Short mmCIF file of C-alpha atoms in Angstrom, two decimals:
data_model
loop_
_atom_site.label_atom_id
_atom_site.label_comp_id
_atom_site.label_asym_id
_atom_site.label_seq_id
_atom_site.Cartn_x
_atom_site.Cartn_y
_atom_site.Cartn_z
CA MET A 5 -14.22 19.67 10.51
CA LYS A 6 -14.59 17.33 7.54
CA SER A 7 -11.19 15.67 8.16
CA CYS A 8 -11.97 15.21 11.94
CA LEU A 9 -15.33 13.56 11.02
CA LEU A 10 -13.61 11.14 8.68
CA ALA A 11 -10.99 10.31 11.36
CA VAL A 12 -13.79 9.48 13.90
CA LEU A 13 -15.71 7.35 11.39
CA LEU A 14 -12.62 5.37 10.47
CA ALA A 15 -11.65 4.83 14.10
CA HIS A 16 -15.21 3.55 14.82
CA LEU A 17 -15.03 1.24 11.81
CA PHE A 18 -11.64 -0.12 13.06
CA VAL A 19 -13.17 -1.05 16.44
CA GLN A 20 -16.27 -2.73 14.91
CA VAL A 21 -14.42 -4.61 12.24
CA ASN A 22 -11.54 -5.62 14.55
CA ALA A 23 -13.96 -7.00 17.03
CA GLN A 24 -15.93 -9.20 14.64
CA PHE A 25 -12.87 -11.32 13.67
CA TYR A 26 -12.67 -12.94 16.98
CA SER A 27 -14.27 -16.32 16.55
CA PRO A 28 -15.15 -19.11 18.94
CA ALA A 29 -12.23 -21.43 19.05
CA ALA A 30 -9.98 -23.77 21.15
CA ILE A 31 -6.18 -24.14 21.42
CA VAL A 32 -4.11 -27.13 22.33
CA LEU A 33 -1.14 -26.37 24.54
CA PRO A 34 2.24 -28.32 24.58
CA SER A 35 0.88 -29.98 27.67
CA LYS A 36 -1.94 -31.27 25.43
CA ASP A 37 -4.49 -29.31 27.55
CA THR A 38 -7.31 -27.87 25.45
CA VAL A 39 -8.45 -24.27 26.36
CA LYS A 40 -11.65 -22.89 24.80
CA GLY A 41 -12.10 -19.20 24.03
CA CYS A 42 -11.95 -16.72 21.11
CA ILE A 43 -9.30 -16.41 18.38
CA ARG A 44 -8.33 -13.81 15.81
CA LEU A 45 -5.93 -14.89 13.10
CA ASP A 46 -3.49 -12.82 11.08
CA PHE A 47 -3.23 -13.16 7.27
CA THR A 48 -0.77 -15.93 7.62
CA ASN A 49 -2.52 -18.16 10.19
CA GLN A 50 0.82 -18.21 12.01
CA LEU A 51 0.12 -15.53 14.71
CA ILE A 52 -2.82 -16.07 17.00
CA HIS A 53 -4.52 -13.64 19.34
CA PHE A 54 -6.42 -15.72 21.85
CA LYS A 55 -8.91 -14.83 24.60
CA ALA A 56 -10.13 -17.37 27.22
CA SER A 57 -13.18 -15.12 27.36
CA CYS A 58 -14.25 -12.91 24.41
CA GLN A 59 -14.36 -9.96 26.81
CA GLU A 60 -10.71 -10.40 28.09
CA LYS A 61 -7.49 -8.92 26.89
CA PRO A 62 -6.07 -11.14 24.18
CA VAL A 63 -2.79 -13.22 24.64
CA ARG A 64 -0.53 -13.63 21.57
CA TYR A 65 0.71 -17.09 20.67
CA GLU A 66 3.29 -18.02 17.97
CA VAL A 67 3.70 -21.49 16.30
CA LYS A 68 6.11 -22.63 18.92
CA ASP A 69 3.66 -22.02 21.66
CA LEU A 70 0.88 -24.40 20.56
CA ILE A 71 0.33 -27.83 19.16
CA ALA A 72 -2.92 -27.16 17.37
CA PHE A 73 -5.94 -24.90 17.32
CA ARG A 74 -9.45 -24.96 16.05
CA VAL A 75 -11.48 -21.93 14.93
CA ASN A 76 -15.10 -22.56 14.08
CA ASP A 77 -14.86 -25.82 12.07
CA LEU A 78 -11.36 -25.26 10.75
CA LEU A 79 -8.54 -27.27 12.22
CA PHE A 80 -4.83 -26.30 12.28
CA GLU A 81 -1.93 -28.55 13.45
CA ARG A 82 1.78 -27.67 13.95
CA LYS A 83 4.11 -29.45 11.54
CA VAL A 84 7.75 -29.03 10.50
CA VAL A 85 8.15 -27.82 6.88
CA ASP A 86 11.47 -26.97 5.36
CA GLY A 87 13.08 -27.20 8.73
CA ARG A 88 10.75 -24.75 10.61
CA PRO A 89 7.46 -25.20 12.40
CA LEU A 90 4.29 -24.00 10.67
CA PHE A 91 0.53 -24.34 11.30
CA LEU A 92 -1.01 -26.38 8.41
CA GLN A 93 -4.71 -26.54 7.93
CA LYS A 94 -5.96 -30.13 8.04
CA LEU A 95 -8.57 -30.89 5.45
CA VAL A 96 -8.72 -34.72 5.75
CA GLU A 97 -8.03 -36.95 8.78
CA GLY A 98 -7.75 -40.77 8.86
CA SER A 99 -5.09 -43.37 8.11
CA ALA A 100 -3.62 -40.66 5.74
CA GLN A 101 -3.99 -36.99 6.42
CA PHE A 102 -4.09 -34.13 3.91
CA TYR A 103 -3.01 -30.56 4.75
CA THR A 104 -2.93 -27.19 2.99
CA ASP A 105 -0.65 -24.24 3.65
CA ASN A 106 -1.47 -20.60 3.14
CA HIS A 107 1.28 -19.21 5.42
CA LYS A 108 2.70 -16.85 2.74
CA PRO A 109 0.22 -13.94 2.60
CA PHE A 110 -1.31 -13.70 -0.82
CA GLY A 111 0.95 -16.57 -1.98
CA ARG A 112 0.18 -19.79 -3.77
CA GLU A 113 -1.41 -22.61 -1.83
CA ARG A 114 0.78 -25.57 -0.99
CA TYR A 115 -0.41 -29.23 -0.28
CA TYR A 116 0.93 -31.91 2.00
CA LEU A 117 0.22 -35.66 2.44
CA ALA A 118 0.98 -37.38 5.73
CA ALA A 119 0.99 -41.18 6.35
CA ARG A 120 2.80 -43.42 8.64
CA ASP A 121 4.55 -40.47 10.41
CA THR A 122 5.86 -39.04 7.18
CA LEU A 123 4.99 -35.67 5.78
CA VAL A 124 5.62 -35.01 1.99
CA GLU A 125 4.66 -32.08 -0.11
CA LEU A 126 2.60 -32.61 -3.28
CA THR A 127 3.74 -30.58 -6.17
CA MET A 128 3.30 -29.94 -9.93
CA LEU A 129 6.35 -28.46 -11.80
CA LYS A 130 6.84 -26.90 -15.16
CA GLU A 131 10.19 -28.11 -16.63
CA GLU A 132 12.00 -27.06 -19.80
CA VAL A 133 13.05 -29.97 -21.96
CA VAL A 134 14.95 -30.01 -25.28
CA VAL A 135 13.72 -32.40 -27.99
CA GLN A 136 15.68 -32.42 -31.26
CA GLY A 137 17.06 -28.98 -30.62
CA GLN A 138 13.69 -27.40 -29.78
CA ARG A 139 12.69 -26.26 -26.27
CA PHE A 140 9.39 -27.28 -24.69
CA LEU A 141 7.68 -26.86 -21.33
CA LYS A 142 6.85 -30.19 -19.77
CA THR A 143 4.34 -30.60 -16.79
CA ASN A 144 5.89 -32.96 -14.08
CA LYS A 145 2.86 -34.18 -12.16
CA GLN A 146 4.89 -35.22 -9.22
CA TYR A 147 1.95 -35.25 -6.98
CA LEU A 148 0.47 -38.33 -8.73
CA LYS A 149 3.71 -40.30 -8.34
CA VAL A 150 3.77 -39.50 -4.61
CA ILE A 151 0.13 -40.48 -4.03
CA ASN A 152 0.61 -43.72 -5.91
CA GLN A 153 3.61 -44.57 -3.75
CA VAL A 154 2.46 -43.49 -0.34
CA LEU A 155 -1.11 -44.88 -0.76
CA ALA A 156 -0.25 -48.00 -2.68
CA ASP A 157 -1.48 -50.36 0.04
CA CYS A 158 -5.14 -49.38 -0.66
CA ASN A 159 -5.35 -47.66 -4.06
CA GLU A 160 -8.50 -49.02 -5.53
CA GLY A 161 -10.34 -45.61 -4.94
CA THR A 162 -7.49 -43.39 -6.06
CA ASN A 163 -6.83 -45.50 -9.29
CA VAL A 164 -10.36 -45.00 -10.45
CA MET A 165 -10.18 -41.29 -9.89
CA GLN A 166 -6.90 -40.74 -11.81
CA PRO A 167 -5.78 -38.54 -13.49
CA PHE A 168 -7.27 -35.88 -11.21
CA PRO A 169 -6.33 -32.24 -11.29
CA PHE A 170 -3.82 -30.46 -9.00
CA ASN A 171 -6.18 -28.59 -6.60
CA GLY A 172 -7.16 -28.89 -3.01
CA GLU A 173 -10.59 -30.38 -3.55
CA ALA A 174 -9.45 -33.11 -5.93
CA LEU A 175 -6.42 -33.99 -3.72
CA ALA A 176 -8.77 -34.17 -0.56
CA ARG A 177 -11.18 -36.52 -2.41
CA ALA A 178 -8.24 -38.80 -3.30
CA VAL A 179 -6.99 -39.05 0.31
CA SER A 180 -10.57 -39.54 1.56
CA ALA A 181 -11.08 -42.45 -0.90
CA TYR A 182 -7.85 -44.10 0.41
CA ASN A 183 -9.06 -43.80 4.09
CA ASP A 184 -12.45 -45.15 3.24
CA CYS A 185 -10.72 -48.10 1.46
CA ARG A 186 -8.65 -48.77 4.60
CA PHE A 187 -11.71 -48.56 6.74
CA ARG A 188 -13.65 -51.16 4.56
CA GLN A 189 -10.71 -53.48 4.96
CA GLN A 190 -10.89 -52.86 8.72
CA SER A 191 -7.19 -51.79 8.67
CA GLY A 192 -7.73 -48.05 9.20
CA SER A 193 -10.10 -45.33 10.26
CA ARG A 194 -12.89 -43.67 8.29
CA ALA A 195 -12.02 -40.37 6.62
CA VAL A 196 -13.02 -37.17 8.46
CA VAL A 197 -13.18 -34.21 6.05
CA TYR A 198 -12.87 -30.61 7.35
CA PRO A 199 -14.07 -27.43 5.72
CA ALA A 200 -11.35 -25.83 3.50
CA SER A 201 -12.55 -22.19 3.40
CA ILE A 202 -11.56 -19.60 5.91
CA ARG A 203 -12.69 -16.08 6.21
CA ARG A 204 -9.66 -13.87 5.83
CA PRO A 205 -9.64 -10.93 8.31
CA VAL A 206 -9.06 -7.30 7.41
CA ARG A 207 -5.47 -6.23 8.14
CA PHE A 208 -4.98 -2.76 9.52
CA PHE A 209 -1.82 -0.70 8.94
CA THR A 210 -0.36 2.64 9.69
CA GLN A 211 2.39 4.54 7.70
CA VAL A 212 4.42 7.55 8.77
CA GLY A 213 7.17 9.20 6.87
CA VAL A 214 8.58 12.26 5.19
CA SER A 215 7.85 13.77 1.81
CA THR A 216 9.21 16.24 -0.62
CA VAL A 217 7.61 18.30 -3.44
CA VAL A 218 8.48 17.09 -6.98
CA ILE A 219 6.19 19.37 -8.94
CA PRO A 220 4.75 22.51 -7.19
CA SER A 221 1.06 23.36 -7.22
CA PRO A 222 -0.63 25.27 -9.95
CA THR A 223 -0.54 28.40 -7.82
CA ILE A 224 3.26 28.36 -7.78
CA ARG A 225 3.47 27.22 -11.43
CA GLU A 226 1.33 30.17 -12.54
CA THR A 227 3.36 32.68 -10.71
CA LYS A 228 5.45 33.76 -13.66
CA GLY A 229 2.31 34.37 -15.61
CA LEU A 230 1.38 37.26 -13.34
CA TYR A 231 4.27 39.30 -14.89
CA THR A 232 2.35 39.39 -18.16
CA ARG A 233 -1.22 39.76 -16.82
CA LYS A 234 -1.53 42.47 -14.30
CA VAL A 235 0.39 44.84 -12.00
CA VAL A 236 -1.83 45.75 -9.11
CA GLU A 237 -0.03 48.87 -8.12
CA SER A 238 -0.52 50.66 -11.49
CA SER A 239 -1.57 54.32 -11.51
CA GLY A 240 -2.03 54.63 -15.18
CA SER A 241 -5.31 55.97 -16.62
CA PHE A 242 -5.62 53.23 -19.21
CA GLY A 243 -7.18 49.93 -18.50
CA GLY A 244 -5.64 46.47 -19.26
CA SER A 245 -2.08 45.22 -18.48
CA PRO A 246 1.25 45.64 -19.95
CA ASN A 247 2.69 42.64 -21.88
CA TYR A 248 6.20 41.48 -21.07
CA ASP A 249 8.54 39.55 -23.27
CA PHE A 250 10.46 37.82 -20.54
CA SER A 251 12.65 34.77 -20.03
CA ASP A 252 13.69 32.82 -16.95
CA GLN A 253 17.04 33.91 -15.72
CA GLY A 254 17.70 31.49 -12.88
CA SER A 255 14.44 30.75 -11.05
CA ARG A 256 14.59 27.67 -8.82
CA THR A 257 12.41 25.91 -6.21
CA ARG A 258 13.64 25.12 -2.74
CA THR A 259 11.67 22.40 -1.05
CA ASN A 260 11.47 21.56 2.64
CA ILE A 261 10.70 18.23 4.19
CA GLY A 262 6.95 17.66 4.74
CA TYR A 263 5.20 14.95 6.72
CA ILE A 264 2.83 12.16 5.83
CA ALA A 265 0.68 9.74 7.86
CA THR A 266 -1.75 7.06 6.78
CA LEU A 267 -4.26 4.75 8.58
CA GLY A 268 -5.63 2.05 6.33
CA LEU A 269 -6.99 -1.42 6.02
CA GLU A 270 -6.76 -4.12 3.40
CA LYS A 271 -8.36 -7.46 2.68
CA PRO A 272 -7.06 -10.17 0.29
CA SER A 273 -9.04 -11.21 -2.75
CA ALA A 274 -10.23 -14.79 -3.30
CA ARG A 275 -7.01 -15.61 -5.31
CA GLY A 276 -4.89 -14.33 -2.47
CA ASN A 277 -2.12 -12.57 -4.29
CA VAL A 278 -3.79 -9.20 -4.48
CA SER A 279 -5.70 -7.05 -1.87
CA TRP A 280 -8.00 -4.17 -1.72
CA GLY A 281 -9.08 -1.71 1.05
CA GLY A 282 -9.22 1.90 2.01
CA HIS A 283 -7.24 4.61 3.74
CA ILE A 284 -7.19 8.08 5.25
CA THR A 285 -4.07 10.13 4.77
CA TYR A 286 -2.65 13.51 5.94
CA LEU A 287 0.16 15.19 3.90
CA SER A 288 2.01 18.48 4.39
CA ALA A 289 4.38 20.39 2.14
CA GLN A 290 6.47 23.57 2.35
CA TYR A 291 8.53 25.06 -0.40
CA THR A 292 9.84 28.39 -1.80
CA ARG A 293 10.16 29.50 -5.37
CA ASP A 294 13.02 31.93 -5.99
CA LEU A 295 11.98 33.92 -9.08
CA VAL A 296 14.42 35.66 -11.43
CA ALA A 297 13.00 36.68 -14.84
CA GLY A 298 13.81 39.41 -17.26
CA GLY A 299 12.63 41.06 -20.45
CA THR A 300 11.00 44.13 -21.86
CA THR A 301 7.59 45.79 -21.78
CA ASN A 302 5.55 46.86 -24.90
CA ALA A 303 3.66 49.51 -22.89
CA PHE A 304 3.91 53.17 -23.68
CA THR A 305 6.15 55.28 -21.49
CA ASP A 306 3.41 57.01 -19.51
CA GLN A 307 0.89 54.24 -19.74
CA TYR A 308 1.90 52.24 -16.60
CA ASN A 309 3.49 53.71 -13.59
CA TYR A 310 5.03 52.15 -10.42
CA ARG A 311 5.74 53.36 -6.93
CA ASP A 312 9.19 52.95 -5.44
CA GLN A 313 10.09 52.51 -1.81
CA SER A 314 9.71 56.26 -1.24
CA ASN A 315 6.20 56.21 -2.77
CA ILE A 316 7.50 58.19 -5.72
CA ILE A 317 5.60 57.45 -9.02
CA PHE A 318 7.79 56.52 -11.93
CA SER A 319 7.29 54.90 -15.36
CA VAL A 320 8.95 52.19 -17.42
CA PRO A 321 9.67 53.19 -21.01
CA LYS A 322 8.50 50.95 -23.86
CA GLN A 323 11.13 48.19 -24.64
CA GLU A 324 13.09 49.14 -21.47
CA PRO A 325 15.06 46.20 -20.13
CA ILE A 326 13.57 45.15 -16.77
CA ARG A 327 13.97 42.36 -14.28
CA PHE A 328 11.66 40.77 -11.84
CA VAL A 329 13.22 39.30 -8.61
CA GLY A 330 11.16 37.80 -5.80
CA THR A 331 10.24 34.87 -3.60
CA VAL A 332 6.97 32.91 -3.54
CA LYS A 333 6.17 30.63 -0.62
CA GLU A 334 3.42 28.05 -0.21
CA GLN A 335 2.52 25.82 2.65
CA VAL A 336 0.05 22.98 1.88
CA SER A 337 -2.03 20.59 3.98
CA ILE A 338 -3.99 17.83 2.32
CA VAL A 339 -6.43 15.26 3.74
CA GLN A 340 -7.28 12.32 1.55
CA ILE A 341 -9.73 9.38 1.81
CA GLY A 342 -9.83 6.64 -0.77
CA LEU A 343 -9.53 3.16 -2.13
CA LEU A 344 -6.38 1.11 -2.52
CA GLY A 345 -5.34 -2.09 -4.40
CA ARG A 346 -2.03 -3.96 -4.07
CA LYS A 347 -0.28 -6.80 -5.80
CA TYR A 348 1.97 -9.01 -3.63
CA TRP A 349 5.01 -11.18 -4.19
CA TYR A 350 6.33 -13.30 -1.26
CA THR A 351 9.28 -15.29 -0.23
CA ASN A 352 9.96 -17.17 2.97
CA LYS A 353 11.68 -14.27 4.57
CA ALA A 354 10.24 -11.08 3.04
CA SER A 355 7.42 -9.65 0.84
CA TRP A 356 7.13 -6.96 -1.81
CA PHE A 357 4.16 -5.17 -3.20
CA ILE A 358 3.16 -2.51 -5.76
CA GLY A 359 -0.07 -0.74 -5.67
CA GLY A 360 -2.16 2.22 -6.48
CA ARG A 361 -4.81 4.33 -4.82
CA LEU A 362 -7.67 6.69 -5.97
CA ASN A 363 -8.28 9.39 -3.50
CA TYR A 364 -10.72 12.26 -2.85
CA GLY A 365 -9.03 15.03 -0.95
CA PHE A 366 -9.24 18.50 0.49
CA ALA A 367 -6.26 20.75 0.10
CA GLN A 368 -5.55 24.00 1.92
CA ALA A 369 -2.63 26.25 0.81
CA ASP A 370 -1.23 29.36 2.44
CA TYR A 371 0.48 31.41 -0.25
CA THR A 372 2.64 34.62 0.00
CA SER A 373 4.81 36.39 -2.53
CA SER A 374 6.95 39.51 -2.90
CA ILE A 375 8.23 40.46 -6.28
CA ASP A 376 10.54 43.49 -6.95
CA LEU A 377 10.87 45.23 -10.32
CA TYR A 378 14.28 46.54 -11.49
CA ALA A 379 15.59 48.41 -14.51
CA THR A 380 18.57 46.83 -16.10
CA LYS A 381 19.62 49.34 -18.72
CA THR A 382 22.45 50.74 -16.63
CA ALA A 383 25.44 48.81 -15.58
CA THR A 384 24.00 48.63 -12.14
CA SER A 385 20.52 47.56 -11.85
CA VAL A 386 18.29 50.39 -10.50
CA TYR A 387 15.43 49.40 -8.27
CA LEU A 388 12.07 50.69 -9.66
CA GLY A 389 9.35 49.40 -7.46
CA LYS A 390 7.43 46.50 -6.08
CA MET A 391 4.62 44.51 -7.73
CA VAL A 392 2.15 43.83 -4.91
CA ARG A 393 0.01 41.19 -6.59
CA TYR A 394 -0.20 38.37 -4.08
CA ALA A 395 1.94 40.41 -1.83
CA GLU A 396 -0.52 39.85 1.06
CA PRO A 397 -0.90 36.36 2.41
CA ALA A 398 -3.63 34.43 0.55
CA LYS A 399 -5.37 31.14 1.38
CA PHE A 400 -6.49 28.70 -1.33
CA THR A 401 -8.73 25.70 -0.81
CA SER A 402 -9.24 22.94 -3.28
CA SER A 403 -10.95 19.60 -3.41
CA GLY A 404 -11.16 16.83 -5.94
CA LEU A 405 -9.79 13.48 -7.11
CA GLY A 406 -6.17 12.40 -6.85
CA SER A 407 -4.13 9.23 -7.12
CA LEU A 408 -0.83 7.67 -6.11
CA VAL A 409 1.36 4.69 -6.88
CA GLU A 410 3.37 2.89 -4.20
CA ALA A 411 5.86 0.08 -3.69
CA GLY A 412 6.86 -1.51 -0.47
CA TRP A 413 8.89 -4.17 1.30
CA GLN A 414 7.88 -6.01 4.41
CA ARG A 415 10.05 -8.13 6.72
CA ARG A 416 8.25 -10.59 8.95
CA GLN A 417 4.65 -9.90 9.97
CA LYS A 418 4.56 -6.40 11.46
CA TYR A 419 7.07 -3.96 9.97
CA GLY A 420 8.08 -2.66 6.49
CA VAL A 421 9.05 0.28 4.43
CA SER A 422 7.41 1.80 1.39
CA ALA A 423 7.79 4.66 -1.17
CA ARG A 424 5.02 6.50 -2.99
CA TYR A 425 4.41 9.11 -5.57
CA THR A 426 1.28 11.20 -5.01
CA TRP A 427 -0.46 13.73 -7.12
CA GLN A 428 -3.26 15.95 -5.89
CA TYR A 429 -2.94 19.71 -6.07
CA LEU A 430 0.84 19.13 -6.12
CA HIS A 431 3.10 16.19 -6.77
CA GLN A 432 5.09 14.61 -3.93
CA ALA A 433 7.43 11.69 -3.38
CA SER A 434 7.40 10.08 0.11
CA LEU A 435 9.37 7.52 2.09
CA LEU A 436 7.41 5.76 4.82
CA VAL A 437 7.79 3.30 7.72
CA ASP A 438 4.83 0.72 7.74
CA TYR A 439 3.36 -1.11 10.81
CA TYR A 440 0.66 -3.78 10.31
CA PHE A 441 -1.68 -5.03 13.05
#
């Protein structure tokens, strides 16, 4: 019931949040026709969902499909950068134009200056130089050289401002000063400055995959301890439990493939290279522990008795070699809801991230076991009886905090793969396919 309620609430949140990121806008088609409507942008500003009416089904446009678009007071124009078309956000218009580029999700901001039909990137580089055998890092303020060259025909405003820092606000002021200079000389148009900020939308994602148990749950891990604590089917008249001096003689865990599914959302921070958000996740796990342990008991001969398969009572002498053989099975389902954080690295073709999550989850485990007791003094082991503690199916429920670490790779805008290590009730490793929308 709790997990169903969480799923309904998250689905409702998805509908509400997704709807609010459609903003009044206009697009310019290749025919130069302008169409007004509503737009929702992705993280990169390169994929547009447009509605001619905010109540209609959206149409998806890529960079090649449009010349420009405006959302609220923000203006984006198509330009060719590094041989491929991109939407650049225009910050200053006039005789010279200034653009910024955030097309790499969570990546660094890039700046461009356009004048006389030429677009050039403004950069600042760190270079290593060697002086008298010693290495130093030197800052190459290439952006100042480009501005001085491109805007040389009216540089009275930019010269007064130099040296100015390498950021969008300072560069926009320099280009605006140049345009105002050209306007005063009646050789150009007055600067028009557009807002620089943009509200980044939440990005939703789903993840589905397979998982395997790395470390079993405490229920399984404590199973060997039941040898030393209590034998349920004891007919002895004395209270307490026999103590066993035993050792593992070949126990092993066999794991089966489980399943995992996540619905989540994330939003970039102000700096852009990290994100935060939330998620709801379902995990399953199935595994079997094959138990083989042996040792001796310190109980008196007639203190603890066992029943064999024929219901005959027998006893185990003190220090008699014995062996426990059995299987323990556990099937686990876990529902988690929690917070996530990610750190991104991007190239032009792909992206990578590492992240962590803090979860609160509910676990339900179905547990069964069957353990037989053998005498090993003779050459051929003689079956003595069955310990029936946990022999009947048992159900365990647990809730509490858990966490996970993850790493992922994303190709293009929509698809990716990721791996994670989760610990809550048990430890699991998972491999997932990711879809972003």
